[in-house]
Amino acid sequence: MNSTETARQANDPFTPSTTAVRVFAGTGLLLLAFSFVVTLVVLLRQAYVGDGANGPLTGPALWSLGLSGVVGLWALCLPRDAVGHEVRRGAVFVQYALVAGGPVLAVVDFS
């Protein structure tokens, strides 16, 4: 990459930004806390209203939330030189999918 391409990318607001992806990863961690509370409320409601036991998807719902936190921290904390932009962006996408997967698996849980 020569200096003119670097200068052009520095002035272009639409170039991929690691900082923006890190902000999305941090926002995903905040959504994880909300999603965890929603998942626990759903699981407790199923336990008290139903037959007193949660269904078989309780474990995968909680694992989904745990893995979301790990992936989010990975995307947020690793240095720029350690991970490429596309990989970091994909990790944030996976983080959001796992955040959404926890409550969905808890709601779909067959009791």
N, CA, C and O atoms as a GROMACS GRO file, in nm:
protein
  444
    1MET      N    1   0.085  -0.115   0.000
    1MET     CA    2   0.000   0.000   0.000
    1MET      C    3   0.091   0.123   0.000
    1MET      O    4   0.181   0.134   0.083
    2ASN      N    5   0.067   0.214  -0.091
    2ASN     CA    6   0.151   0.333  -0.096
    2ASN      C    7   0.089   0.445  -0.012
    2ASN      O    8  -0.019   0.430   0.046
    3SER      N    9   0.161   0.559  -0.008
    3SER     CA   10   0.119   0.668   0.080
    3SER      C   11  -0.010   0.735   0.034
    3SER      O   12  -0.087   0.784   0.116
    4THR      N   13  -0.034   0.739  -0.097
    4THR     CA   14  -0.158   0.803  -0.144
    4THR      C   15  -0.280   0.720  -0.107
    4THR      O   16  -0.384   0.775  -0.072
    5GLU      N   17  -0.269   0.586  -0.115
    5GLU     CA   18  -0.380   0.500  -0.074
    5GLU      C   19  -0.404   0.513   0.076
    5GLU      O   20  -0.518   0.514   0.120
    6THR      N   21  -0.298   0.521   0.153
    6THR     CA   22  -0.311   0.536   0.298
    6THR      C   23  -0.378   0.669   0.332
    6THR      O   24  -0.464   0.674   0.420
    7ALA      N   25  -0.338   0.776   0.264
    7ALA     CA   26  -0.398   0.908   0.290
    7ALA      C   27  -0.545   0.910   0.248
    7ALA      O   28  -0.628   0.970   0.315
    8ARG      N   29  -0.575   0.844   0.138
    8ARG     CA   30  -0.714   0.839   0.092
    8ARG      C   31  -0.801   0.761   0.191
    8ARG      O   32  -0.914   0.800   0.220
    9GLN      N   33  -0.747   0.650   0.244
    9GLN     CA   34  -0.823   0.572   0.342
    9GLN      C   35  -0.838   0.646   0.474
    9GLN      O   36  -0.938   0.627   0.543
   10ALA      N   37  -0.742   0.728   0.510
   10ALA     CA   38  -0.751   0.804   0.634
   10ALA      C   39  -0.861   0.908   0.626
   10ALA      O   40  -0.921   0.943   0.728
   11ASN      N   41  -0.890   0.960   0.507
   11ASN     CA   42  -0.993   1.060   0.489
   11ASN      C   43  -1.129   1.001   0.455
   11ASN      O   44  -1.229   1.073   0.458
   12ASP      N   45  -1.136   0.874   0.423
   12ASP     CA   46  -1.261   0.811   0.385
   12ASP      C   47  -1.336   0.764   0.510
   12ASP      O   48  -1.284   0.681   0.585
   13PRO      N   49  -1.456   0.814   0.536
   13PRO     CA   50  -1.528   0.774   0.656
   13PRO      C   51  -1.587   0.634   0.647
   13PRO      O   52  -1.635   0.581   0.747
   14PHE      N   53  -1.584   0.572   0.530
   14PHE     CA   54  -1.644   0.440   0.513
   14PHE      C   55  -1.541   0.327   0.513
   14PHE      O   56  -1.577   0.212   0.485
   15THR      N   57  -1.416   0.356   0.545
   15THR     CA   58  -1.317   0.249   0.554
   15THR      C   59  -1.344   0.166   0.678
   15THR      O   60  -1.395   0.218   0.777
   16PRO      N   61  -1.312   0.038   0.673
   16PRO     CA   62  -1.334  -0.047   0.790
   16PRO      C   63  -1.255   0.004   0.911
   16PRO      O   64  -1.136   0.033   0.901
   17SER      N   65  -1.321   0.016   1.023
   17SER     CA   66  -1.259   0.070   1.143
   17SER      C   67  -1.261  -0.035   1.254
   17SER      O   68  -1.367  -0.087   1.290
   18THR      N   69  -1.145  -0.065   1.307
   18THR     CA   70  -1.137  -0.158   1.419
   18THR      C   71  -1.204  -0.100   1.542
   18THR      O   72  -1.263  -0.173   1.621
   19THR      N   73  -1.194   0.030   1.559
   19THR     CA   74  -1.257   0.095   1.674
   19THR      C   75  -1.409   0.078   1.670
   19THR      O   76  -1.471   0.053   1.773
   20ALA      N   77  -1.468   0.092   1.554
   20ALA     CA   78  -1.613   0.075   1.542
   20ALA      C   79  -1.655  -0.067   1.574
   20ALA      O   80  -1.756  -0.089   1.641
   21VAL      N   81  -1.577  -0.164   1.528
   21VAL     CA   82  -1.610  -0.303   1.557
   21VAL      C   83  -1.595  -0.330   1.707
   21VAL      O   84  -1.674  -0.405   1.765
   22ARG      N   85  -1.496  -0.270   1.770
   22ARG     CA   86  -1.480  -0.285   1.915
   22ARG      C   87  -1.596  -0.222   1.991
   22ARG      O   88  -1.638  -0.275   2.094
   23VAL      N   89  -1.647  -0.111   1.942
   23VAL     CA   90  -1.765  -0.049   2.007
   23VAL      C   91  -1.885  -0.142   1.995
   23VAL      O   92  -1.961  -0.157   2.091
   24PHE      N   93  -1.903  -0.205   1.880
   24PHE     CA   94  -2.012  -0.301   1.865
   24PHE      C   95  -1.992  -0.422   1.956
   24PHE      O   96  -2.090  -0.476   2.009
   25ALA      N   97  -1.868  -0.466   1.975
   25ALA     CA   98  -1.842  -0.578   2.066
   25ALA      C   99  -1.876  -0.538   2.210
   25ALA      O  100  -1.935  -0.617   2.284
   26GLY      N  101  -1.841  -0.417   2.250
   26GLY     CA  102  -1.876  -0.370   2.384
   26GLY      C  103  -2.025  -0.356   2.403
   26GLY      O  104  -2.078  -0.388   2.509
   27THR      N  105  -2.094  -0.309   2.300
   27THR     CA  106  -2.240  -0.300   2.306
   27THR      C  107  -2.302  -0.439   2.317
   27THR      O  108  -2.402  -0.458   2.386
   28GLY      N  109  -2.242  -0.535   2.249
   28GLY     CA  110  -2.289  -0.673   2.260
   28GLY      C  111  -2.273  -0.728   2.400
   28GLY      O  112  -2.356  -0.807   2.445
   29LEU      N  113  -2.168  -0.687   2.470
   29LEU     CA  114  -2.152  -0.730   2.609
   29LEU      C  115  -2.259  -0.668   2.699
   29LEU      O  116  -2.306  -0.733   2.793
   30LEU      N  117  -2.298  -0.545   2.671
   30LEU     CA  118  -2.408  -0.484   2.747
   30LEU      C  119  -2.540  -0.556   2.717
   30LEU      O  120  -2.620  -0.579   2.807
   31LEU      N  121  -2.562  -0.590   2.591
   31LEU     CA  122  -2.681  -0.666   2.555
   31LEU      C  123  -2.680  -0.806   2.618
   31LEU      O  124  -2.785  -0.863   2.645
   32LEU      N  125  -2.561  -0.859   2.639
   32LEU     CA  126  -2.549  -0.990   2.703
   32LEU      C  127  -2.607  -0.987   2.844
   32LEU      O  128  -2.675  -1.082   2.885
   33ALA      N  129  -2.581  -0.881   2.918
   33ALA     CA  130  -2.636  -0.871   3.054
   33ALA      C  131  -2.789  -0.868   3.050
   33ALA      O  132  -2.854  -0.938   3.128
   34PHE      N  133  -2.845  -0.790   2.960
   34PHE     CA  134  -2.991  -0.784   2.946
   34PHE      C  135  -3.046  -0.920   2.902
   34PHE      O  136  -3.147  -0.966   2.954
   35SER      N  137  -2.981  -0.983   2.806
   35SER     CA  138  -3.024  -1.112   2.755
   35SER      C  139  -3.017  -1.219   2.863
   35SER      O  140  -3.102  -1.308   2.869
   36PHE      N  141  -2.916  -1.211   2.949
   36PHE     CA  142  -2.903  -1.308   3.058
   36PHE      C  143  -3.019  -1.295   3.155
   36PHE      O  144  -3.074  -1.396   3.199
   37VAL      N  145  -3.057  -1.173   3.188
   37VAL     CA  146  -3.171  -1.152   3.278
   37VAL      C  147  -3.299  -1.204   3.215
   37VAL      O  148  -3.379  -1.270   3.283
   38VAL      N  149  -3.321  -1.176   3.088
   38VAL     CA  150  -3.441  -1.225   3.019
   38VAL      C  151  -3.443  -1.378   3.018
   38VAL      O  152  -3.548  -1.439   3.041
   39THR      N  153  -3.330  -1.438   2.992
   39THR     CA  154  -3.322  -1.585   2.990
   39THR      C  155  -3.353  -1.644   3.127
   39THR      O  156  -3.427  -1.741   3.137
   40LEU      N  157  -3.298  -1.585   3.231
   40LEU     CA  158  -3.326  -1.635   3.366
   40LEU      C  159  -3.473  -1.620   3.403
   40LEU      O  160  -3.530  -1.709   3.466
   41VAL      N  161  -3.534  -1.509   3.365
   41VAL     CA  162  -3.677  -1.490   3.394
   41VAL      C  163  -3.760  -1.596   3.322
   41VAL      O  164  -3.852  -1.653   3.381
   42VAL      N  165  -3.728  -1.623   3.197
   42VAL     CA  166  -3.802  -1.725   3.121
   42VAL      C  167  -3.782  -1.862   3.184
   42VAL      O  168  -3.879  -1.937   3.199
   43LEU      N  169  -3.659  -1.896   3.220
   43LEU     CA  170  -3.633  -2.027   3.279
   43LEU      C  171  -3.699  -2.043   3.415
   43LEU      O  172  -3.753  -2.150   3.446
   44LEU      N  173  -3.697  -1.939   3.497
   44LEU     CA  174  -3.764  -1.947   3.628
   44LEU      C  175  -3.915  -1.957   3.613
   44LEU      O  176  -3.980  -2.029   3.688
   45ARG      N  177  -3.970  -1.886   3.517
   45ARG     CA  178  -4.114  -1.896   3.495
   45ARG      C  179  -4.152  -2.036   3.450
   45ARG      O  180  -4.252  -2.092   3.496
   46GLN      N  181  -4.072  -2.095   3.361
   46GLN     CA  182  -4.101  -2.232   3.317
   46GLN      C  183  -4.091  -2.330   3.433
   46GLN      O  184  -4.167  -2.426   3.440
   47ALA      N  185  -3.997  -2.306   3.524
   47ALA     CA  186  -3.979  -2.398   3.636
   47ALA      C  187  -4.094  -2.389   3.736
   47ALA      O  188  -4.138  -2.491   3.790
   48TYR      N  189  -4.144  -2.268   3.760
   48TYR     CA  190  -4.250  -2.253   3.860
   48TYR      C  191  -4.389  -2.276   3.804
   48TYR      O  192  -4.475  -2.327   3.876
   49VAL      N  193  -4.414  -2.242   3.679
   49VAL     CA  194  -4.547  -2.258   3.622
   49VAL      C  195  -4.567  -2.401   3.572
   49VAL      O  196  -4.677  -2.455   3.582
   50GLY      N  197  -4.464  -2.461   3.520
   50GLY     CA  198  -4.477  -2.594   3.462
   50GLY      C  199  -4.472  -2.704   3.567
   50GLY      O  200  -4.532  -2.693   3.674
   51ASP      N  201  -4.400  -2.809   3.536
   51ASP     CA  202  -4.393  -2.924   3.624
   51ASP      C  203  -4.279  -2.916   3.724
   51ASP      O  204  -4.250  -3.014   3.793
   52GLY      N  205  -4.214  -2.803   3.734
   52GLY     CA  206  -4.107  -2.785   3.832
   52GLY      C  207  -3.968  -2.813   3.777
   52GLY      O  208  -3.870  -2.808   3.852
   53ALA      N  209  -3.958  -2.842   3.648
   53ALA     CA  210  -3.827  -2.871   3.590
   53ALA      C  211  -3.815  -2.798   3.456
   53ALA      O  212  -3.913  -2.784   3.383
   54ASN      N  213  -3.696  -2.754   3.427
   54ASN     CA  214  -3.671  -2.693   3.297
   54ASN      C  215  -3.651  -2.802   3.193
   54ASN      O  216  -3.619  -2.916   3.228
   55GLY      N  217  -3.668  -2.767   3.069
   55GLY     CA  218  -3.656  -2.864   2.961
   55GLY      C  219  -3.512  -2.888   2.919
   55GLY      O  220  -3.419  -2.838   2.983
   56PRO      N  221  -3.493  -2.964   2.812
   56PRO     CA  222  -3.358  -3.003   2.770
   56PRO      C  223  -3.276  -2.892   2.705
   56PRO      O  224  -3.156  -2.909   2.685
   57LEU      N  225  -3.336  -2.780   2.671
   57LEU     CA  226  -3.261  -2.673   2.606
   57LEU      C  227  -3.210  -2.568   2.703
   57LEU      O  228  -3.158  -2.464   2.661
   58THR      N  229  -3.223  -2.593   2.832
   58THR     CA  230  -3.173  -2.498   2.932
   58THR      C  231  -3.021  -2.488   2.926
   58THR      O  232  -2.966  -2.378   2.927
   59GLY      N  233  -2.954  -2.599   2.919
   59GLY     CA  234  -2.808  -2.600   2.911
   59GLY      C  235  -2.755  -2.528   2.788
   59GLY      O  236  -2.669  -2.440   2.801
   60PRO      N  237  -2.804  -2.563   2.668
   60PRO     CA  238  -2.757  -2.490   2.550
   60PRO      C  239  -2.787  -2.341   2.553
   60PRO      O  240  -2.710  -2.262   2.500
   61ALA      N  241  -2.898  -2.300   2.615
   61ALA     CA  242  -2.930  -2.157   2.625
   61ALA      C  243  -2.826  -2.086   2.710
   61ALA      O  244  -2.778  -1.978   2.673
   62LEU      N  245  -2.789  -2.144   2.822
   62LEU     CA  246  -2.690  -2.081   2.909
   62LEU      C  247  -2.550  -2.089   2.848
   62LEU      O  248  -2.470  -1.996   2.864
   63TRP      N  249  -2.519  -2.197   2.778
   63TRP     CA  250  -2.390  -2.206   2.709
   63TRP      C  251  -2.380  -2.102   2.598
   63TRP      O  252  -2.273  -2.046   2.574
   64SER      N  253  -2.490  -2.077   2.532
   64SER     CA  254  -2.491  -1.976   2.427
   64SER      C  255  -2.455  -1.839   2.484
   64SER      O  256  -2.377  -1.765   2.423
   65LEU      N  257  -2.510  -1.807   2.599
   65LEU     CA  258  -2.479  -1.678   2.661
   65LEU      C  259  -2.334  -1.673   2.709
   65LEU      O  260  -2.267  -1.570   2.695
   66GLY      N  261  -2.285  -1.782   2.765
   66GLY     CA  262  -2.146  -1.785   2.811
   66GLY      C  263  -2.047  -1.772   2.697
   66GLY      O  264  -1.949  -1.698   2.707
   67LEU      N  265  -2.072  -1.842   2.589
   67LEU     CA  266  -1.983  -1.833   2.473
   67LEU      C  267  -1.990  -1.695   2.408
   67LEU      O  268  -1.892  -1.647   2.352
   68SER      N  269  -2.107  -1.632   2.415
   68SER     CA  270  -2.120  -1.497   2.363
   68SER      C  271  -2.028  -1.401   2.437
   68SER      O  272  -1.966  -1.315   2.376
   69GLY      N  273  -2.020  -1.416   2.568
   69GLY     CA  274  -1.930  -1.331   2.647
   69GLY      C  275  -1.785  -1.353   2.612
   69GLY      O  276  -1.707  -1.258   2.601
   70VAL      N  277  -1.748  -1.478   2.593
   70VAL     CA  278  -1.609  -1.510   2.558
   70VAL      C  279  -1.574  -1.452   2.422
   70VAL      O  280  -1.468  -1.391   2.405
   71VAL      N  281  -1.661  -1.471   2.324
   71VAL     CA  282  -1.635  -1.420   2.189
   71VAL      C  283  -1.633  -1.267   2.190
   71VAL      O  284  -1.550  -1.206   2.122
   72GLY      N  285  -1.722  -1.206   2.266
   72GLY     CA  286  -1.725  -1.061   2.273
   72GLY      C  287  -1.600  -1.003   2.336
   72GLY      O  288  -1.544  -0.905   2.287
   73LEU      N  289  -1.555  -1.064   2.444
   73LEU     CA  290  -1.430  -1.018   2.506
   73LEU      C  291  -1.311  -1.039   2.413
   73LEU      O  292  -1.220  -0.956   2.408
   74TRP      N  293  -1.312  -1.149   2.340
   74TRP     CA  294  -1.205  -1.176   2.245
   74TRP      C  295  -1.202  -1.068   2.137
   74TRP      O  296  -1.095  -1.016   2.104
   75ALA      N  297  -1.319  -1.033   2.082
   75ALA     CA  298  -1.325  -0.931   1.978
   75ALA      C  299  -1.291  -0.793   2.031
   75ALA      O  300  -1.238  -0.709   1.958
   76LEU      N  301  -1.321  -0.769   2.157
   76LEU     CA  302  -1.297  -0.637   2.215
   76LEU      C  303  -1.153  -0.617   2.258
   76LEU      O  304  -1.098  -0.508   2.241
   77CYS      N  305  -1.090  -0.720   2.312
   77CYS     CA  306  -0.962  -0.700   2.381
   77CYS      C  307  -0.838  -0.736   2.301
   77CYS      O  308  -0.730  -0.686   2.333
   78LEU      N  309  -0.849  -0.819   2.200
   78LEU     CA  310  -0.728  -0.857   2.127
   78LEU      C  311  -0.672  -0.739   2.051
   78LEU      O  312  -0.748  -0.659   1.996
   79PRO      N  313  -0.539  -0.726   2.045
   79PRO     CA  314  -0.479  -0.612   1.974
   79PRO      C  315  -0.508  -0.616   1.824
   79PRO      O  316  -0.542  -0.720   1.768
   80ARG      N  317  -0.495  -0.501   1.763
   80ARG     CA  318  -0.523  -0.486   1.621
   80ARG      C  319  -0.434  -0.574   1.535
   80ARG      O  320  -0.478  -0.625   1.432
   81ASP      N  321  -0.308  -0.592   1.576
   81ASP     CA  322  -0.214  -0.671   1.497
   81ASP      C  323  -0.238  -0.821   1.509
   81ASP      O  324  -0.193  -0.898   1.424
   82ALA      N  325  -0.307  -0.864   1.614
   82ALA     CA  326  -0.328  -1.007   1.637
   82ALA      C  327  -0.440  -1.065   1.552
   82ALA      O  328  -0.438  -1.183   1.518
   83VAL      N  329  -0.539  -0.982   1.518
   83VAL     CA  330  -0.658  -1.030   1.448
   83VAL      C  331  -0.690  -0.935   1.334
   83VAL      O  332  -0.684  -0.813   1.350
   84GLY      N  333  -0.724  -0.991   1.219
   84GLY     CA  334  -0.764  -0.908   1.106
   84GLY      C  335  -0.903  -0.849   1.125
   84GLY      O  336  -0.980  -0.895   1.210
   85HIS      N  337  -0.933  -0.749   1.046
   85HIS     CA  338  -1.061  -0.680   1.059
   85HIS      C  339  -1.179  -0.773   1.028
   85HIS      O  340  -1.280  -0.770   1.098
   86GLU      N  341  -1.166  -0.854   0.923
   86GLU     CA  342  -1.275  -0.942   0.885
   86GLU      C  343  -1.303  -1.046   0.992
   86GLU      O  344  -1.419  -1.080   1.018
   87VAL      N  345  -1.199  -1.098   1.054
   87VAL     CA  346  -1.216  -1.197   1.160
   87VAL      C  347  -1.283  -1.134   1.282
   87VAL      O  348  -1.372  -1.193   1.342
   88ARG      N  349  -1.240  -1.014   1.318
   88ARG     CA  350  -1.300  -0.944   1.432
   88ARG      C  351  -1.447  -0.913   1.404
   88ARG      O  352  -1.532  -0.927   1.492
   89ARG      N  353  -1.477  -0.870   1.281
   89ARG     CA  354  -1.615  -0.841   1.244
   89ARG      C  355  -1.700  -0.967   1.248
   89ARG      O  356  -1.815  -0.964   1.292
   90GLY      N  357  -1.645  -1.078   1.202
   90GLY     CA  358  -1.717  -1.205   1.209
   90GLY      C  359  -1.740  -1.250   1.351
   90GLY      O  360  -1.845  -1.308   1.382
   91ALA      N  361  -1.643  -1.225   1.439
   91ALA     CA  362  -1.660  -1.262   1.579
   91ALA      C  363  -1.771  -1.182   1.645
   91ALA      O  364  -1.846  -1.235   1.727
   92VAL      N  365  -1.783  -1.054   1.609
   92VAL     CA  366  -1.891  -0.973   1.664
   92VAL      C  367  -2.026  -1.022   1.612
   92VAL      O  368  -2.125  -1.022   1.686
   93PHE      N  369  -2.032  -1.064   1.486
   93PHE     CA  370  -2.155  -1.120   1.432
   93PHE      C  371  -2.194  -1.247   1.508
   93PHE      O  372  -2.310  -1.266   1.542
   94VAL      N  373  -2.096  -1.334   1.534
   94VAL     CA  374  -2.122  -1.456   1.611
   94VAL      C  375  -2.166  -1.421   1.753
   94VAL      O  376  -2.254  -1.486   1.809
   95GLN      N  377  -2.105  -1.319   1.811
   95GLN     CA  378  -2.142  -1.275   1.945
   95GLN      C  379  -2.289  -1.237   1.951
   95GLN      O  380  -2.361  -1.279   2.041
   96TYR      N  381  -2.334  -1.156   1.855
   96TYR     CA  382  -2.474  -1.114   1.854
   96TYR      C  383  -2.568  -1.232   1.828
   96TYR      O  384  -2.677  -1.236   1.885
   97ALA      N  385  -2.527  -1.326   1.744
   97ALA     CA  386  -2.610  -1.445   1.720
   97ALA      C  387  -2.623  -1.528   1.847
   97ALA      O  388  -2.732  -1.579   1.876
   98LEU      N  389  -2.516  -1.542   1.922
   98LEU     CA  390  -2.522  -1.618   2.047
   98LEU      C  391  -2.603  -1.545   2.153
   98LEU      O  392  -2.674  -1.608   2.231
   99VAL      N  393  -2.594  -1.411   2.157
   99VAL     CA  394  -2.675  -1.333   2.252
   99VAL      C  395  -2.823  -1.355   2.224
   99VAL      O  396  -2.902  -1.372   2.316
  100ALA      N  397  -2.860  -1.355   2.097
  100ALA     CA  398  -3.000  -1.376   2.062
  100ALA      C  399  -3.041  -1.522   2.082
  100ALA      O  400  -3.158  -1.551   2.109
  101GLY      N  401  -2.946  -1.613   2.068
  101GLY     CA  402  -2.977  -1.755   2.081
  101GLY      C  403  -3.014  -1.799   2.220
  101GLY      O  404  -3.093  -1.892   2.235
  102GLY      N  405  -2.960  -1.735   2.322
  102GLY     CA  406  -2.990  -1.775   2.460
  102GLY      C  407  -3.136  -1.764   2.495
  102GLY      O  408  -3.197  -1.864   2.534
  103PRO      N  409  -3.196  -1.644   2.484
  103PRO     CA  410  -3.339  -1.634   2.514
  103PRO      C  411  -3.428  -1.714   2.420
  103PRO      O  412  -3.531  -1.767   2.460
  104VAL      N  413  -3.388  -1.723   2.293
  104VAL     CA  414  -3.468  -1.799   2.197
  104VAL      C  415  -3.471  -1.946   2.237
  104VAL      O  416  -3.577  -2.009   2.234
  105LEU      N  417  -3.357  -2.002   2.273
  105LEU     CA  418  -3.355  -2.142   2.317
  105LEU      C  419  -3.432  -2.161   2.446
  105LEU      O  420  -3.494  -2.266   2.466
  106ALA      N  421  -3.430  -2.063   2.534
  106ALA     CA  422  -3.505  -2.074   2.660
  106ALA      C  423  -3.655  -2.069   2.635
  106ALA      O  424  -3.731  -2.141   2.700
  107VAL      N  425  -3.698  -1.986   2.542
  107VAL     CA  426  -3.842  -1.975   2.513
  107VAL      C  427  -3.892  -2.099   2.440
  107VAL      O  428  -4.003  -2.144   2.465
  108VAL      N  429  -3.811  -2.153   2.350
  108VAL     CA  430  -3.851  -2.269   2.272
  108VAL      C  431  -3.842  -2.397   2.353
  108VAL      O  432  -3.890  -2.502   2.310
  109ASP      N  433  -3.781  -2.390   2.468
  109ASP     CA  434  -3.758  -2.507   2.552
  109ASP      C  435  -3.890  -2.582   2.580
  109ASP      O  436  -3.988  -2.524   2.625
  110PHE      N  437  -3.887  -2.708   2.552
  110PHE     CA  438  -4.007  -2.791   2.570
  110PHE      C  439  -4.009  -2.845   2.712
  110PHE      O  440  -3.918  -2.916   2.754
  111SER      N  441  -4.112  -2.811   2.786
  111SER     CA  442  -4.122  -2.856   2.925
  111SER      C  443  -4.222  -2.969   2.936
  111SER      O  444  -4.244  -3.021   3.045
   0.00000   0.00000   0.00000
